[in-house]
Coordinates of N, CA and C in Angstrom, one line a residue:
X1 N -9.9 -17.9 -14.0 CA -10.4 -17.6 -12.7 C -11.7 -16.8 -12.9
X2 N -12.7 -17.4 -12.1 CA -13.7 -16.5 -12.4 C -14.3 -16.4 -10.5
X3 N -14.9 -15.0 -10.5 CA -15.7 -14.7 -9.2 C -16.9 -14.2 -9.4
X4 N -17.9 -15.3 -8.6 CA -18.9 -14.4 -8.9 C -19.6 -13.9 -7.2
X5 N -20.4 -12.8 -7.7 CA -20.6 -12.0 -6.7 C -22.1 -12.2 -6.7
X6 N -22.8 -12.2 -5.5 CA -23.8 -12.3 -5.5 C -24.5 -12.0 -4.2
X7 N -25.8 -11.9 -4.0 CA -26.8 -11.3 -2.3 C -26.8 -10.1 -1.9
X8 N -27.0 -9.1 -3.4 CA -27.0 -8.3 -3.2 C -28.9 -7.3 -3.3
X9 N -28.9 -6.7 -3.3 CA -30.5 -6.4 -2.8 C -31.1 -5.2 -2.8
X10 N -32.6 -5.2 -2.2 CA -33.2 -3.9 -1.6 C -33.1 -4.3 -0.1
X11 N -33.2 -3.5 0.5 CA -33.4 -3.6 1.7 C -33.3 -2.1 2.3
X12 N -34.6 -1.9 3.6 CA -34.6 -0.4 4.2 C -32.9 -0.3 5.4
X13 N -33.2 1.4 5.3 CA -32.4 1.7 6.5 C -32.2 0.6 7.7
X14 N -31.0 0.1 7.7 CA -31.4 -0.8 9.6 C -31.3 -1.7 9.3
X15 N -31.4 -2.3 8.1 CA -31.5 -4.1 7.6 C -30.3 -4.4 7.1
X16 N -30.4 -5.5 7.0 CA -29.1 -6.6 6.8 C -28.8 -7.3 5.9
X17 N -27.8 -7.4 5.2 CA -27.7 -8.2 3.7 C -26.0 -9.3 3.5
X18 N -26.2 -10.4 3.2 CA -25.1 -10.7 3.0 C -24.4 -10.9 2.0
X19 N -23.5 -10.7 1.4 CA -22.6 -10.7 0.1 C -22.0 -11.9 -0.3
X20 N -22.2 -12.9 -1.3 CA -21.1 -13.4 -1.6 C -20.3 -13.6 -2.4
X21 N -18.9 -14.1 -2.6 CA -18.1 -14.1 -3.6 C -17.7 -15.5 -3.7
X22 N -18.3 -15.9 -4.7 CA -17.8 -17.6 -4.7 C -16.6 -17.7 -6.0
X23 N -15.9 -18.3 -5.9 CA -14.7 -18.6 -6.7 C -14.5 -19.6 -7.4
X24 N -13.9 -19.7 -8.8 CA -13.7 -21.1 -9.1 C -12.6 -20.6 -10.1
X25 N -11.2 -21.7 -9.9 CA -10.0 -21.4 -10.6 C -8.5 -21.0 -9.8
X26 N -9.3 -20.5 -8.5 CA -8.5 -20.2 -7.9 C -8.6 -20.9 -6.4
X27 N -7.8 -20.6 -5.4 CA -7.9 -21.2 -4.2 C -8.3 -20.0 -3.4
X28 N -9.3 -19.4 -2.6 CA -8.6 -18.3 -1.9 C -8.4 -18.6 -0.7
X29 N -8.6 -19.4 0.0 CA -7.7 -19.7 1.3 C -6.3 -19.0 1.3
X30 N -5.1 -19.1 0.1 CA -4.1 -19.3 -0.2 C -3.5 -17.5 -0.3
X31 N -4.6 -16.7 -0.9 CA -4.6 -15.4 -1.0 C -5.1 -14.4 -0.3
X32 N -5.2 -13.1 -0.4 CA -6.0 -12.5 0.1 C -7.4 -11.9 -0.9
X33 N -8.3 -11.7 -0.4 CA -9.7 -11.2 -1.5 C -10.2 -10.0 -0.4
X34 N -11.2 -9.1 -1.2 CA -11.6 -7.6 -0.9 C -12.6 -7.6 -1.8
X35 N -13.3 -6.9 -1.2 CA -14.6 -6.3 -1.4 C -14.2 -4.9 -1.8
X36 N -14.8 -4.1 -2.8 CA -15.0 -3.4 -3.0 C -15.8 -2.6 -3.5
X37 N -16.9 -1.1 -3.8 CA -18.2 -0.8 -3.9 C -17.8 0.6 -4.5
X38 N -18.9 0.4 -5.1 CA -18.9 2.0 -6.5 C -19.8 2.4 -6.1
X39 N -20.2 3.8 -5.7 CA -21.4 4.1 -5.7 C -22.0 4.7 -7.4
X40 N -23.2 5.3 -7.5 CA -23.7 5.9 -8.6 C -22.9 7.4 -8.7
X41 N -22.2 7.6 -9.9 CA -21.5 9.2 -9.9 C -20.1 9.7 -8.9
X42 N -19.6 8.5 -8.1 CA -18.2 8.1 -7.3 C -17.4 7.3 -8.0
X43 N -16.1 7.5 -7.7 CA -15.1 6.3 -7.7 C -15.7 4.6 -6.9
X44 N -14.7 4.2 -7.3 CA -14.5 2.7 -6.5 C -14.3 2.9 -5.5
X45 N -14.2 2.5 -4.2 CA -14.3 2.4 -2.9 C -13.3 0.8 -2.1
X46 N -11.9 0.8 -1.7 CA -11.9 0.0 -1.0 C -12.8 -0.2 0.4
X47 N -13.1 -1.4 0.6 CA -14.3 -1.6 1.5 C -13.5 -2.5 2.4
X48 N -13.6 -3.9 2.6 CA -12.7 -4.5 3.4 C -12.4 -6.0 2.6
X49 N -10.9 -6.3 3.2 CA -10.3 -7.6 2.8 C -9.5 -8.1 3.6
X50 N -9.9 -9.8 3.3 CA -9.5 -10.6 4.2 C -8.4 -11.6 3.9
X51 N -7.5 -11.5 4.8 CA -5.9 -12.6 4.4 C -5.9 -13.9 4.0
X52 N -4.9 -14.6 4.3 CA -4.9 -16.0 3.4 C -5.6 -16.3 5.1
X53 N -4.8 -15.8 6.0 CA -5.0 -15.9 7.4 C -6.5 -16.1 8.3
X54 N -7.0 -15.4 7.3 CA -8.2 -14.4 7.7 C -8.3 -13.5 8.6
X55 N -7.7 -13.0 9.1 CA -7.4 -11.8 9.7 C -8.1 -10.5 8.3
X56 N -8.6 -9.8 9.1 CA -9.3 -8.8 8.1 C -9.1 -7.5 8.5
X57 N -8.7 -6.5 7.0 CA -8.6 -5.3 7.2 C -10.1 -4.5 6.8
X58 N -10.4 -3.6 7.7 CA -11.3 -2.9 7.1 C -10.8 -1.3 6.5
X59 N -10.9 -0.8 5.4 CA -10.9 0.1 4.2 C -11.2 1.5 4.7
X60 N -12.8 1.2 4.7 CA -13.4 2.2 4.8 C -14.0 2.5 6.5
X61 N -13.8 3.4 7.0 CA -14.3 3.8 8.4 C -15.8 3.7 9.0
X62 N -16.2 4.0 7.9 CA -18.0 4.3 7.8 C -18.3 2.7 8.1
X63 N -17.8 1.8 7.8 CA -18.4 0.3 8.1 C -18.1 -0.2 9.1
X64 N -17.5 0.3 10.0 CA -16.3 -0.4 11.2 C -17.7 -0.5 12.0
X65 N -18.0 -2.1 12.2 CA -19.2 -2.6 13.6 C -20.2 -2.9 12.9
X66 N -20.0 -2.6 11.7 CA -21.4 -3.1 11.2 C -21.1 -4.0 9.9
X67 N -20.1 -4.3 9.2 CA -19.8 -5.2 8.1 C -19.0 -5.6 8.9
X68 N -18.8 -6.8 8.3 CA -17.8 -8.4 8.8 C -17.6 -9.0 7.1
X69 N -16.1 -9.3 7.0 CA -15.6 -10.0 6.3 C -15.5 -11.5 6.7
X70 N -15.5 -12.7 6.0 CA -15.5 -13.9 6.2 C -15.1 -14.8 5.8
X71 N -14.8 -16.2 5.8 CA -14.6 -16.6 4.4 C -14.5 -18.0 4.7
X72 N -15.2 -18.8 4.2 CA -15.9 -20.3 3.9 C -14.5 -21.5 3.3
X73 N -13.8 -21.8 3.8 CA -12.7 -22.4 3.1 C -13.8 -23.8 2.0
X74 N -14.1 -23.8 3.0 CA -14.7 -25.3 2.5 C -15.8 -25.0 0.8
X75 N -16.2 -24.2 0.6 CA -16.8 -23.6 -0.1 C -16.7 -22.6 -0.7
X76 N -15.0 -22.5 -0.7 CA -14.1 -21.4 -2.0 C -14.7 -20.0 -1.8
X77 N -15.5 -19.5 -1.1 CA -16.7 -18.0 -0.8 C -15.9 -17.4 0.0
X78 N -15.9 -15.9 -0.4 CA -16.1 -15.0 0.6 C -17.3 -14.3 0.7
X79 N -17.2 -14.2 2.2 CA -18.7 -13.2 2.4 C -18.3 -11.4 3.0
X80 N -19.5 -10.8 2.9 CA -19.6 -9.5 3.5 C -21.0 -9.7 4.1
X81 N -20.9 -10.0 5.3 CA -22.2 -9.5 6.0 C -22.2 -8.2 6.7
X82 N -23.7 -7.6 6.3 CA -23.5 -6.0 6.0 C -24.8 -5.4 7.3
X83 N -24.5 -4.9 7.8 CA -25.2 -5.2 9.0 C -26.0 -3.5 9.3
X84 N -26.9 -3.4 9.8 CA -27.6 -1.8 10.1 C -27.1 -1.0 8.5
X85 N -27.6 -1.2 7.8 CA -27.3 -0.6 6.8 C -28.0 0.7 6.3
X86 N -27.1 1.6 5.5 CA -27.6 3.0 5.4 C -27.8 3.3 4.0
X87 N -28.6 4.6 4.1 CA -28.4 4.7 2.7 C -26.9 5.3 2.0
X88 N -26.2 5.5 2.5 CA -24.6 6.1 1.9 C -24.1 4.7 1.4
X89 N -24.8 3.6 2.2 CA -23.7 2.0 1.9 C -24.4 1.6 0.3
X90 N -25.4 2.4 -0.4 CA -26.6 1.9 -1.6 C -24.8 1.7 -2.6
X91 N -24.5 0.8 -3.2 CA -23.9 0.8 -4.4 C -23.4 -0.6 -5.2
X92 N -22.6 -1.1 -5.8 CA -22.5 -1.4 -6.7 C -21.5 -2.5 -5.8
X93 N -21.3 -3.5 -5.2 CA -20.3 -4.3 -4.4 C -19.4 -5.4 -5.4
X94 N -18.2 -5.5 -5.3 CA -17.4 -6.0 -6.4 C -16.3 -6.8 -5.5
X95 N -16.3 -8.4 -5.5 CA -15.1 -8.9 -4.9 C -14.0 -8.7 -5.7
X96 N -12.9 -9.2 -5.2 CA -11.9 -9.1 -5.9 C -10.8 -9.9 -5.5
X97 N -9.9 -10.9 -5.7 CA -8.4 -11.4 -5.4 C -7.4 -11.6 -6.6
X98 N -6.6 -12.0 -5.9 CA -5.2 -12.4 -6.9 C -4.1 -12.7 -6.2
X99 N -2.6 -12.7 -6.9 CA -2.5 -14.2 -6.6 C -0.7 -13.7 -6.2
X100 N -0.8 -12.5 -5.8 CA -0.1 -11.9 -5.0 C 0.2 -12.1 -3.8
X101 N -0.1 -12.3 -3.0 CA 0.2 -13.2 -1.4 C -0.9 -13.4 -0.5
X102 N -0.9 -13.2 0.8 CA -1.5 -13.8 1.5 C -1.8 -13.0 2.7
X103 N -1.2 -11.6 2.5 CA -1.4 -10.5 3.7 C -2.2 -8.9 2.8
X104 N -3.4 -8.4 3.0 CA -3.9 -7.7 2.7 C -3.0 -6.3 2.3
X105 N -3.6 -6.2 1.4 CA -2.4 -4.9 0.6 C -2.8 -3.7 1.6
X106 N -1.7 -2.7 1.9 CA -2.1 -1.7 2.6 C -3.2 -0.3 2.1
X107 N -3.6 -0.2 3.4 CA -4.5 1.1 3.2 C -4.3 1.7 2.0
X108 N -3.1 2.1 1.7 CA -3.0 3.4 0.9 C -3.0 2.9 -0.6
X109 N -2.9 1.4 -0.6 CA -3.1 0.8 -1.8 C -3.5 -0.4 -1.6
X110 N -5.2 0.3 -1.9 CA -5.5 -1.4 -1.5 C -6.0 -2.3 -2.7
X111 N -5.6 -1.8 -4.1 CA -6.3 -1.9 -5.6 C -4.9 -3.1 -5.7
X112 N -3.7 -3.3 -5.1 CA -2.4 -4.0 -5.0 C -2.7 -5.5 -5.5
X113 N -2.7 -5.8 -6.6 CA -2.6 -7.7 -7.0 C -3.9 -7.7 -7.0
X114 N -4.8 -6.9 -7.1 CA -6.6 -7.4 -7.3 C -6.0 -7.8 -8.9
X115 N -5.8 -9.0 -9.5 CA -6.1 -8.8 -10.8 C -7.3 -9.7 -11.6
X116 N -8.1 -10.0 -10.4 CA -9.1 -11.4 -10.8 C -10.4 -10.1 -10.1
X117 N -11.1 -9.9 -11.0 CA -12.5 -9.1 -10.2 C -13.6 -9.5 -10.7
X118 N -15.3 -9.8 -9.7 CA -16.4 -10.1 -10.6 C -17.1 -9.2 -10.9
X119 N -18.1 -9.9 -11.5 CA -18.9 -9.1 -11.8 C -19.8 -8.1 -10.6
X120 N -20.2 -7.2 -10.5 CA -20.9 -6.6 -9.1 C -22.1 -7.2 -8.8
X121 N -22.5 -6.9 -7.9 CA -23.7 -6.9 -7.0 C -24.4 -5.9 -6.6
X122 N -25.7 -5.5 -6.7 CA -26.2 -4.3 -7.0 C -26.9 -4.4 -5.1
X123 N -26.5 -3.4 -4.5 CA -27.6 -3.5 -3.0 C -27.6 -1.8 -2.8
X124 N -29.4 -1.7 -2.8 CA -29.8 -0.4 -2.6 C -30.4 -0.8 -1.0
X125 N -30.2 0.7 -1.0 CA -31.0 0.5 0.6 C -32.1 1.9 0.6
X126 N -32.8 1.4 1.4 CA -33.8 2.9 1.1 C -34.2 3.4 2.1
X127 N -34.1 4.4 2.4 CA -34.6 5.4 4.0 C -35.9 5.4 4.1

């Protein structure tokens, strides 16, 4: 199983960036996948992830209206489109699935069955 991650950027305060996670090895229609983001000198950060369903949980509070989870059946991808972006969002973006079911693992554990993750995606944003 490999993911790669990718569209990740510069871009100022206010601008817009899309993320992707393209897949191969696995199906993810079938699963659930998540985003997730490190900043420089922080932990990992759940961010948000989306069902076999697609129904999507968002993680983190700070993103609610401005990131959208998505996901391309046809084209094995998930996306994060990252919308009015700040500088607190500058970090390190990492998808992630596995092969644990098909309903997003809860809040309080949302690291649950990630056991396939790519490589990151680096998006700075600058004020």
């Amino acid at each position: 199983v490999q993911l790669q991650a990718s569209g990740g950027g510069l871009v100022q305060a206010g601008g817009s960036l899309r993320l992707s996670c393209a897949a191969s090895g696995i199906t993810l229609r079938y699963y659930y996948t998540a985003w997730f983001r490190q900043a420089p000198g922080k932990g990992r950060e759940a961010v948000a992830c989306i069902a076999s369903s697609q129904a999507s949980t968002i993680y983190t509070d700070s993103i609610k209206g401005r990131f959208t989870i998505s996901r391309d059946n046809a084209k094995n991808t998930v996306y994060l489109q990252m919308n009015s972006l700040k500088p607190e969002d500058a970090a390190v973006y990492f998808c992630a699935t596995g092969e644990y079911g098909s309903s997003c693992p809860d809040p309080r554990n949302p690291n649950y069955g990630m056991d396939y993750w790519g490589k990151g995606t680096l998006v700075t944003v600058s004020s």
